[in-house]
Amino acid sequence: MPIVRVGLLGLGEVAQSIHLPVLSDLRTRFAIAGVFDASQSLMDLAVSRHAGVRAFSSAEALINDPEIDAVFILTADETHSRFARQAIAANKHVLLEKPACLTVREIDELLPLLTNYSKIFFVAYMRRYAPAFLTAKAEMPDPAEITHVRIFDLITVGRSIMRHSQEILYPTDVDPALLSEGAARKDALLREVVGKEAPADLVRAYHGLLSLSSHHLSAMRELLGEPRGVLAAHRTNGGANTSVTFDYGHYAAYYDAVMDEVGLFDAMIEVRTNTKRMRVVYDTPYIRSLPTRLEITEGTPDGVRSRTFGPFYEDAFTNELKAFHAHIVDGTRPKTDLADSRKDLALYAAIVERMKQGQSTR
């Protein structure tokens, strides 16, 4: 099995808690060859923990190094477009953490660059690679039979969960000017979609769609297809909570996202027909290998019958990276590519437009 030499851009909490340990576990598929981060302390930590890893002086040096086969872009969202452009120009395989970009415009500027691109461009939507989700796809009812869909996300900020389960280094040696520049760039990109004079709660709601909600809304599209439109969309709790109703013709799909500080995680996708309920249940991704499962309950002439698939202990991130490697080896196109991500960004923009038409509780 060929070993893919990986260079990581960005060494924040997701890189530390997920990507670096998963890459180490998948040592027959990947080798961690290089890292770059604006924090020297994070690079020092990665080099000390992973033998043979080189720290690069810049993102450009890592991307253009001939010893790097694949670039993992794990940096701040507002930098994704720039680094993706450079990695495509260097003809590297790319794994880009979601959201791919913050605006449809950025994706539209990248897509033409892929016309003659011979490598794999993979956007990391790990819930779509969870074993329970893949099993659910095989168990989906005929679309004409679906009567109701309910999708739910309850989450506490990841840092609140991880601080009880692992040691994450949050650096203090990043240039404040760089942080300020990044924050201004991010705000400008978000407001490109929501409007320059948009209230803060709408900006926060759009950012929530890009971050927390992107996993389940992307998964919804894969299971159900593209919605006809957005019937209603509301934000409450200062934009932290979002409720959206999607039009699927003969049924509606209801999505709710809730952010709080309780310290719980509750995520599920539920699809119903008149005789069947199918529910995919996720646990927090911030603690590796917590199980996912698929629950199916059916009404039969003999009474109610239930089946459970799982618990599946192979985490979604591991499945995701195995899929990425397989695409590199086979030369096949991933389902979570840049064109697929564009559909997500267009859907989020439509949700924002619906939110503008309604009232919010700030």
Short mmCIF file of C-alpha atoms in Angstrom, two decimals:
data_model
loop_
_atom_site.label_atom_id
_atom_site.label_comp_id
_atom_site.label_asym_id
_atom_site.label_seq_id
_atom_site.Cartn_x
_atom_site.Cartn_y
_atom_site.Cartn_z
CA MET A 1 0.00 0.00 0.00
CA PRO A 2 1.57 3.34 -1.03
CA ILE A 3 2.48 5.76 1.73
CA VAL A 4 1.19 9.31 1.22
CA ARG A 5 3.49 11.94 2.72
CA VAL A 6 1.37 14.62 4.38
CA GLY A 7 2.12 18.22 5.20
CA LEU A 8 -0.20 19.92 7.70
CA LEU A 9 -1.00 23.63 7.57
CA GLY A 10 -2.41 24.62 10.95
CA LEU A 11 -1.89 22.82 14.25
CA GLY A 12 -4.87 23.95 16.28
CA GLU A 13 -7.17 21.84 18.43
CA VAL A 14 -8.59 19.72 15.58
CA ALA A 15 -5.11 18.96 14.24
CA GLN A 16 -3.85 18.07 17.73
CA SER A 17 -6.85 16.05 18.88
CA ILE A 18 -7.81 14.38 15.61
CA HIS A 19 -5.68 14.64 12.48
CA LEU A 20 -2.22 14.03 13.95
CA PRO A 21 -3.22 10.96 16.02
CA VAL A 22 -5.37 9.49 13.21
CA LEU A 23 -2.56 9.93 10.69
CA SER A 24 -0.21 8.21 13.15
CA ASP A 25 -2.64 5.32 13.53
CA LEU A 26 -2.93 4.97 9.75
CA ARG A 27 0.83 4.56 9.39
CA THR A 28 0.48 2.02 6.56
CA ARG A 29 -1.25 4.72 4.50
CA PHE A 30 0.20 8.05 5.63
CA ALA A 31 3.44 9.56 6.91
CA ILE A 32 3.46 12.95 8.63
CA ALA A 33 6.24 14.66 6.71
CA GLY A 34 5.92 18.34 7.57
CA VAL A 35 4.04 20.99 9.52
CA PHE A 36 3.57 24.73 9.48
CA ASP A 37 1.77 27.02 11.89
CA ALA A 38 2.00 30.69 12.76
CA SER A 39 2.87 29.50 16.29
CA GLN A 40 6.42 28.23 16.79
CA SER A 41 5.36 26.53 20.01
CA LEU A 42 2.81 24.41 18.12
CA MET A 43 5.42 23.39 15.56
CA ASP A 44 7.85 22.49 18.33
CA LEU A 45 5.19 20.34 19.95
CA ALA A 46 4.41 18.48 16.71
CA VAL A 47 8.07 17.84 15.98
CA SER A 48 8.67 16.55 19.51
CA ARG A 49 5.74 14.12 19.33
CA HIS A 50 6.14 12.79 15.79
CA ALA A 51 9.47 11.43 14.63
CA GLY A 52 10.78 12.57 11.29
CA VAL A 53 8.49 15.60 11.01
CA ARG A 54 9.99 18.80 9.60
CA ALA A 55 8.84 22.26 10.66
CA PHE A 56 8.64 24.62 7.69
CA SER A 57 9.34 28.34 7.73
CA SER A 58 6.21 29.21 5.76
CA ALA A 59 3.06 27.69 4.32
CA GLU A 60 4.41 28.28 0.84
CA ALA A 61 7.61 26.35 1.61
CA LEU A 62 5.60 23.35 2.81
CA ILE A 63 3.19 23.42 -0.12
CA ASN A 64 5.97 23.57 -2.71
CA ASP A 65 8.27 21.00 -1.13
CA PRO A 66 8.72 18.01 -3.48
CA GLU A 67 8.72 15.61 -0.51
CA ILE A 68 5.10 16.52 0.32
CA ASP A 69 2.43 14.53 -1.55
CA ALA A 70 -0.71 15.86 0.13
CA VAL A 71 -1.48 19.12 1.92
CA PHE A 72 -3.95 19.18 4.82
CA ILE A 73 -5.38 22.70 5.11
CA LEU A 74 -6.44 22.99 8.76
CA THR A 75 -5.95 26.73 9.13
CA ALA A 76 -8.45 29.49 9.91
CA ASP A 77 -11.44 29.54 7.55
CA GLU A 78 -10.54 32.87 5.97
CA THR A 79 -7.22 31.42 4.71
CA HIS A 80 -8.69 28.34 3.01
CA SER A 81 -9.10 29.86 -0.44
CA ARG A 82 -5.54 31.23 -0.55
CA PHE A 83 -3.86 28.02 0.56
CA ALA A 84 -6.10 25.85 -1.64
CA ARG A 85 -5.13 27.94 -4.65
CA GLN A 86 -1.43 27.50 -3.84
CA ALA A 87 -1.77 23.74 -3.28
CA ILE A 88 -3.60 23.28 -6.59
CA ALA A 89 -0.88 25.27 -8.37
CA ALA A 90 1.74 23.01 -6.76
CA ASN A 91 -0.21 19.94 -8.01
CA LYS A 92 -0.65 18.46 -4.54
CA HIS A 93 -3.44 16.29 -3.24
CA VAL A 94 -5.55 18.44 -0.90
CA LEU A 95 -7.62 17.67 2.19
CA LEU A 96 -9.44 20.87 3.10
CA GLU A 97 -11.25 21.12 6.41
CA LYS A 98 -14.80 22.37 6.23
CA PRO A 99 -16.06 24.91 5.48
CA ALA A 100 -14.22 24.86 2.16
CA CYS A 101 -14.62 28.64 1.97
CA LEU A 102 -16.77 31.33 3.54
CA THR A 103 -18.44 32.49 0.32
CA VAL A 104 -19.68 30.98 -2.93
CA ARG A 105 -17.54 33.54 -4.75
CA GLU A 106 -14.33 32.05 -3.36
CA ILE A 107 -15.33 28.57 -4.49
CA ASP A 108 -16.28 29.88 -7.93
CA GLU A 109 -12.80 31.33 -8.24
CA LEU A 110 -11.22 27.99 -7.31
CA LEU A 111 -13.34 25.62 -9.41
CA PRO A 112 -11.84 26.63 -12.81
CA LEU A 113 -8.39 25.77 -11.44
CA LEU A 114 -9.48 22.14 -11.13
CA THR A 115 -10.21 21.71 -14.84
CA ASN A 116 -6.85 20.10 -15.64
CA TYR A 117 -5.98 19.19 -12.05
CA SER A 118 -4.87 15.55 -11.82
CA LYS A 119 -4.82 15.17 -8.04
CA ILE A 120 -7.51 14.66 -5.39
CA PHE A 121 -9.30 17.63 -3.83
CA PHE A 122 -11.19 16.40 -0.77
CA VAL A 123 -13.34 18.50 1.58
CA ALA A 124 -13.48 17.03 5.09
CA TYR A 125 -17.10 16.39 6.07
CA MET A 126 -16.39 13.55 8.46
CA ARG A 127 -20.01 12.80 9.49
CA ARG A 128 -20.71 11.68 5.93
CA TYR A 129 -18.09 8.96 6.42
CA ALA A 130 -19.36 7.70 9.78
CA PRO A 131 -20.24 3.97 9.67
CA ALA A 132 -23.75 4.64 10.99
CA PHE A 133 -24.37 7.19 8.24
CA LEU A 134 -23.09 4.85 5.51
CA THR A 135 -25.34 2.10 6.86
CA ALA A 136 -28.29 4.50 6.89
CA LYS A 137 -27.76 5.24 3.19
CA ALA A 138 -28.20 1.54 2.44
CA GLU A 139 -31.38 1.42 4.57
CA MET A 140 -33.04 4.56 3.20
CA PRO A 141 -36.69 4.18 2.19
CA ASP A 142 -37.96 5.09 -1.25
CA PRO A 143 -38.02 8.93 -1.41
CA ALA A 144 -41.73 8.84 -2.30
CA GLU A 145 -42.46 7.15 1.03
CA ILE A 146 -40.74 9.75 3.25
CA THR A 147 -43.20 11.79 5.30
CA HIS A 148 -40.99 13.70 7.76
CA VAL A 149 -37.32 14.47 8.47
CA ARG A 150 -35.91 15.91 11.67
CA ILE A 151 -32.25 16.86 12.17
CA PHE A 152 -30.83 18.10 15.47
CA ASP A 153 -27.53 19.49 16.74
CA LEU A 154 -26.93 20.29 20.40
CA ILE A 155 -23.35 21.20 21.14
CA THR A 156 -21.13 22.89 23.65
CA VAL A 157 -17.99 24.56 22.28
CA GLY A 158 -15.38 21.85 21.70
CA ARG A 159 -12.82 23.39 24.02
CA SER A 160 -15.19 22.89 26.95
CA ILE A 161 -15.36 19.16 26.20
CA MET A 162 -11.73 18.59 25.31
CA ARG A 163 -10.32 20.22 28.42
CA HIS A 164 -11.71 17.30 30.42
CA SER A 165 -10.36 14.58 28.12
CA GLN A 166 -7.00 15.68 26.66
CA GLU A 167 -4.22 18.24 26.77
CA ILE A 168 -4.47 20.76 23.94
CA LEU A 169 -1.89 23.50 23.54
CA TYR A 170 -3.46 26.89 22.89
CA PRO A 171 -0.51 29.07 21.86
CA THR A 172 0.27 32.53 23.12
CA ASP A 173 3.10 33.28 20.67
CA VAL A 174 1.10 34.23 17.55
CA ASP A 175 1.67 37.78 16.30
CA PRO A 176 -1.33 39.87 17.49
CA ALA A 177 -1.26 41.81 14.22
CA LEU A 178 -1.70 38.55 12.31
CA LEU A 179 -4.67 37.60 14.48
CA SER A 180 -6.24 41.03 14.02
CA GLU A 181 -5.75 40.89 10.26
CA GLY A 182 -7.34 37.42 10.12
CA ALA A 183 -10.34 38.50 12.18
CA ALA A 184 -10.93 41.50 9.90
CA ARG A 185 -10.63 39.33 6.80
CA LYS A 186 -13.07 36.78 8.21
CA ASP A 187 -15.62 39.43 9.16
CA ALA A 188 -15.41 40.96 5.68
CA LEU A 189 -16.03 37.59 4.03
CA LEU A 190 -18.98 36.78 6.31
CA ARG A 191 -20.52 40.19 5.66
CA GLU A 192 -20.07 39.67 1.92
CA VAL A 193 -22.92 37.17 2.32
CA VAL A 194 -25.03 38.60 5.16
CA GLY A 195 -24.56 42.28 4.25
CA LYS A 196 -22.14 44.95 5.38
CA GLU A 197 -24.62 46.45 7.85
CA ALA A 198 -26.06 43.13 9.06
CA PRO A 199 -26.65 42.81 12.82
CA ALA A 200 -24.16 40.79 14.85
CA ASP A 201 -26.66 37.98 15.51
CA LEU A 202 -27.09 37.35 11.77
CA VAL A 203 -23.33 37.26 11.28
CA ARG A 204 -23.08 34.74 14.13
CA ALA A 205 -25.91 32.65 12.69
CA TYR A 206 -24.20 32.46 9.28
CA HIS A 207 -20.93 31.51 10.93
CA GLY A 208 -22.78 28.75 12.80
CA LEU A 209 -24.11 27.38 9.52
CA LEU A 210 -20.56 27.25 8.17
CA SER A 211 -19.17 25.52 11.25
CA LEU A 212 -21.53 23.40 13.38
CA SER A 213 -24.42 23.08 10.93
CA SER A 214 -22.33 22.30 7.86
CA HIS A 215 -21.88 18.66 8.89
CA HIS A 216 -25.55 17.81 9.11
CA LEU A 217 -26.79 19.98 6.26
CA SER A 218 -24.21 18.39 3.98
CA ALA A 219 -25.28 14.95 5.22
CA MET A 220 -28.93 15.89 4.65
CA ARG A 221 -28.18 16.68 1.02
CA GLU A 222 -26.48 13.32 0.52
CA LEU A 223 -29.35 11.34 2.09
CA LEU A 224 -32.29 13.29 0.66
CA GLY A 225 -30.97 15.15 -2.36
CA GLU A 226 -31.18 18.89 -2.91
CA PRO A 227 -34.10 20.71 -1.25
CA ARG A 228 -36.40 22.73 -3.46
CA GLY A 229 -35.87 25.71 -1.24
CA VAL A 230 -35.91 27.14 2.27
CA LEU A 231 -39.44 27.59 3.60
CA ALA A 232 -38.47 29.30 6.87
CA ALA A 233 -35.35 30.18 8.83
CA HIS A 234 -34.94 31.81 12.22
CA ARG A 235 -32.13 32.61 14.62
CA THR A 236 -32.44 33.09 18.38
CA ASN A 237 -30.17 33.33 21.42
CA GLY A 238 -28.05 36.00 19.79
CA GLY A 239 -27.62 33.93 16.63
CA ALA A 240 -26.30 30.89 18.52
CA ASN A 241 -29.47 28.87 17.82
CA THR A 242 -30.84 28.22 14.35
CA SER A 243 -34.09 26.67 13.08
CA VAL A 244 -34.62 25.96 9.38
CA THR A 245 -37.43 24.29 7.42
CA PHE A 246 -36.49 22.84 4.02
CA ASP A 247 -38.94 22.16 1.21
CA TYR A 248 -38.74 18.62 -0.17
CA GLY A 249 -42.06 18.74 -1.98
CA HIS A 250 -44.34 16.18 -0.32
CA TYR A 251 -42.54 16.53 3.03
CA ALA A 252 -40.46 19.02 5.00
CA ALA A 253 -37.08 18.57 6.67
CA TYR A 254 -36.67 20.41 9.96
CA TYR A 255 -33.24 21.37 11.27
CA ASP A 256 -32.44 22.77 14.72
CA ALA A 257 -29.04 23.79 16.07
CA VAL A 258 -28.57 24.75 19.72
CA MET A 259 -25.41 26.07 21.35
CA ASP A 260 -25.11 26.16 25.13
CA GLU A 261 -22.59 25.78 27.96
CA VAL A 262 -24.03 22.70 29.65
CA GLY A 263 -21.33 20.41 28.28
CA LEU A 264 -23.54 17.98 26.35
CA PHE A 265 -23.48 16.78 22.74
CA ASP A 266 -26.57 15.46 20.99
CA ALA A 267 -26.70 15.03 17.22
CA MET A 268 -29.04 12.95 15.09
CA ILE A 269 -30.76 12.61 11.72
CA GLU A 270 -34.24 11.09 11.73
CA VAL A 271 -36.13 9.99 8.60
CA ARG A 272 -39.75 8.77 8.85
CA THR A 273 -42.28 7.05 6.64
CA ASN A 274 -45.77 6.01 7.74
CA THR A 275 -44.39 2.67 8.93
CA LYS A 276 -40.68 3.26 9.60
CA ARG A 277 -38.42 5.51 11.66
CA MET A 278 -34.70 5.59 10.92
CA ARG A 279 -32.37 7.54 13.20
CA VAL A 280 -28.60 8.12 12.91
CA VAL A 281 -27.11 9.06 16.29
CA TYR A 282 -23.71 10.75 16.71
CA ASP A 283 -21.62 11.49 19.79
CA THR A 284 -19.05 14.27 20.14
CA PRO A 285 -16.24 14.06 17.58
CA TYR A 286 -13.82 15.74 19.97
CA ILE A 287 -13.26 12.46 21.81
CA ARG A 288 -12.07 9.82 19.38
CA SER A 289 -13.91 6.54 18.82
CA LEU A 290 -17.07 7.37 20.74
CA PRO A 291 -19.66 5.17 19.02
CA THR A 292 -22.24 6.09 16.42
CA ARG A 293 -25.29 3.96 15.76
CA LEU A 294 -28.28 3.54 13.50
CA GLU A 295 -31.69 2.80 15.04
CA ILE A 296 -34.58 1.54 12.90
CA THR A 297 -38.10 1.05 14.25
CA GLU A 298 -40.87 -0.37 12.07
CA GLY A 299 -44.56 -1.04 12.46
CA THR A 300 -45.48 -4.56 11.31
CA PRO A 301 -48.67 -6.65 11.43
CA ASP A 302 -47.15 -8.38 14.47
CA GLY A 303 -46.35 -5.16 16.31
CA VAL A 304 -43.43 -2.75 16.63
CA ARG A 305 -40.01 -4.13 15.70
CA SER A 306 -36.70 -2.38 16.36
CA ARG A 307 -33.21 -2.95 15.01
CA THR A 308 -29.95 -1.31 16.06
CA PHE A 309 -26.84 -1.19 13.89
CA GLY A 310 -23.75 -0.61 15.97
CA PRO A 311 -22.45 0.79 18.17
CA PHE A 312 -19.74 1.53 15.59
CA TYR A 313 -16.44 2.35 17.27
CA GLU A 314 -14.48 3.20 14.14
CA ASP A 315 -14.59 6.97 14.22
CA ALA A 316 -15.69 9.07 11.28
CA PHE A 317 -12.32 10.83 10.96
CA THR A 318 -10.55 7.49 10.47
CA ASN A 319 -13.07 6.46 7.82
CA GLU A 320 -12.67 9.83 6.15
CA LEU A 321 -8.89 9.56 5.88
CA LYS A 322 -9.12 5.98 4.63
CA ALA A 323 -11.46 7.24 1.90
CA PHE A 324 -9.05 10.06 1.04
CA HIS A 325 -6.19 7.58 0.69
CA ALA A 326 -8.31 5.25 -1.45
CA HIS A 327 -9.17 8.11 -3.83
CA ILE A 328 -5.47 8.96 -4.16
CA VAL A 329 -4.60 5.35 -4.96
CA ASP A 330 -7.56 4.71 -7.28
CA GLY A 331 -7.74 8.15 -8.87
CA THR A 332 -11.46 8.28 -8.15
CA ARG A 333 -13.41 11.43 -7.32
CA PRO A 334 -14.60 11.94 -3.73
CA LYS A 335 -18.24 12.66 -3.00
CA THR A 336 -17.15 15.58 -0.79
CA ASP A 337 -15.35 17.59 -3.44
CA LEU A 338 -15.28 21.33 -4.05
CA ALA A 339 -18.31 21.34 -6.35
CA ASP A 340 -20.30 19.53 -3.67
CA SER A 341 -19.23 22.14 -1.10
CA ARG A 342 -20.44 24.91 -3.37
CA LYS A 343 -23.98 23.51 -3.02
CA ASP A 344 -23.63 23.80 0.76
CA LEU A 345 -22.48 27.42 0.58
CA ALA A 346 -25.35 28.30 -1.77
CA LEU A 347 -27.80 26.67 0.65
CA TYR A 348 -26.42 28.65 3.60
CA ALA A 349 -26.81 31.87 1.60
CA ALA A 350 -30.46 30.96 0.92
CA ILE A 351 -30.99 30.36 4.65
CA VAL A 352 -29.52 33.78 5.42
CA GLU A 353 -31.92 35.41 2.95
CA ARG A 354 -34.86 33.74 4.72
CA MET A 355 -33.53 34.90 8.09
CA LYS A 356 -33.44 38.46 6.82
CA GLN A 357 -37.17 38.22 6.13
CA GLY A 358 -38.04 37.08 9.65
CA GLN A 359 -37.60 38.36 13.16
CA SER A 360 -34.81 37.40 15.55
CA THR A 361 -34.48 37.36 19.30
CA ARG A 362 -31.17 38.94 20.07
#
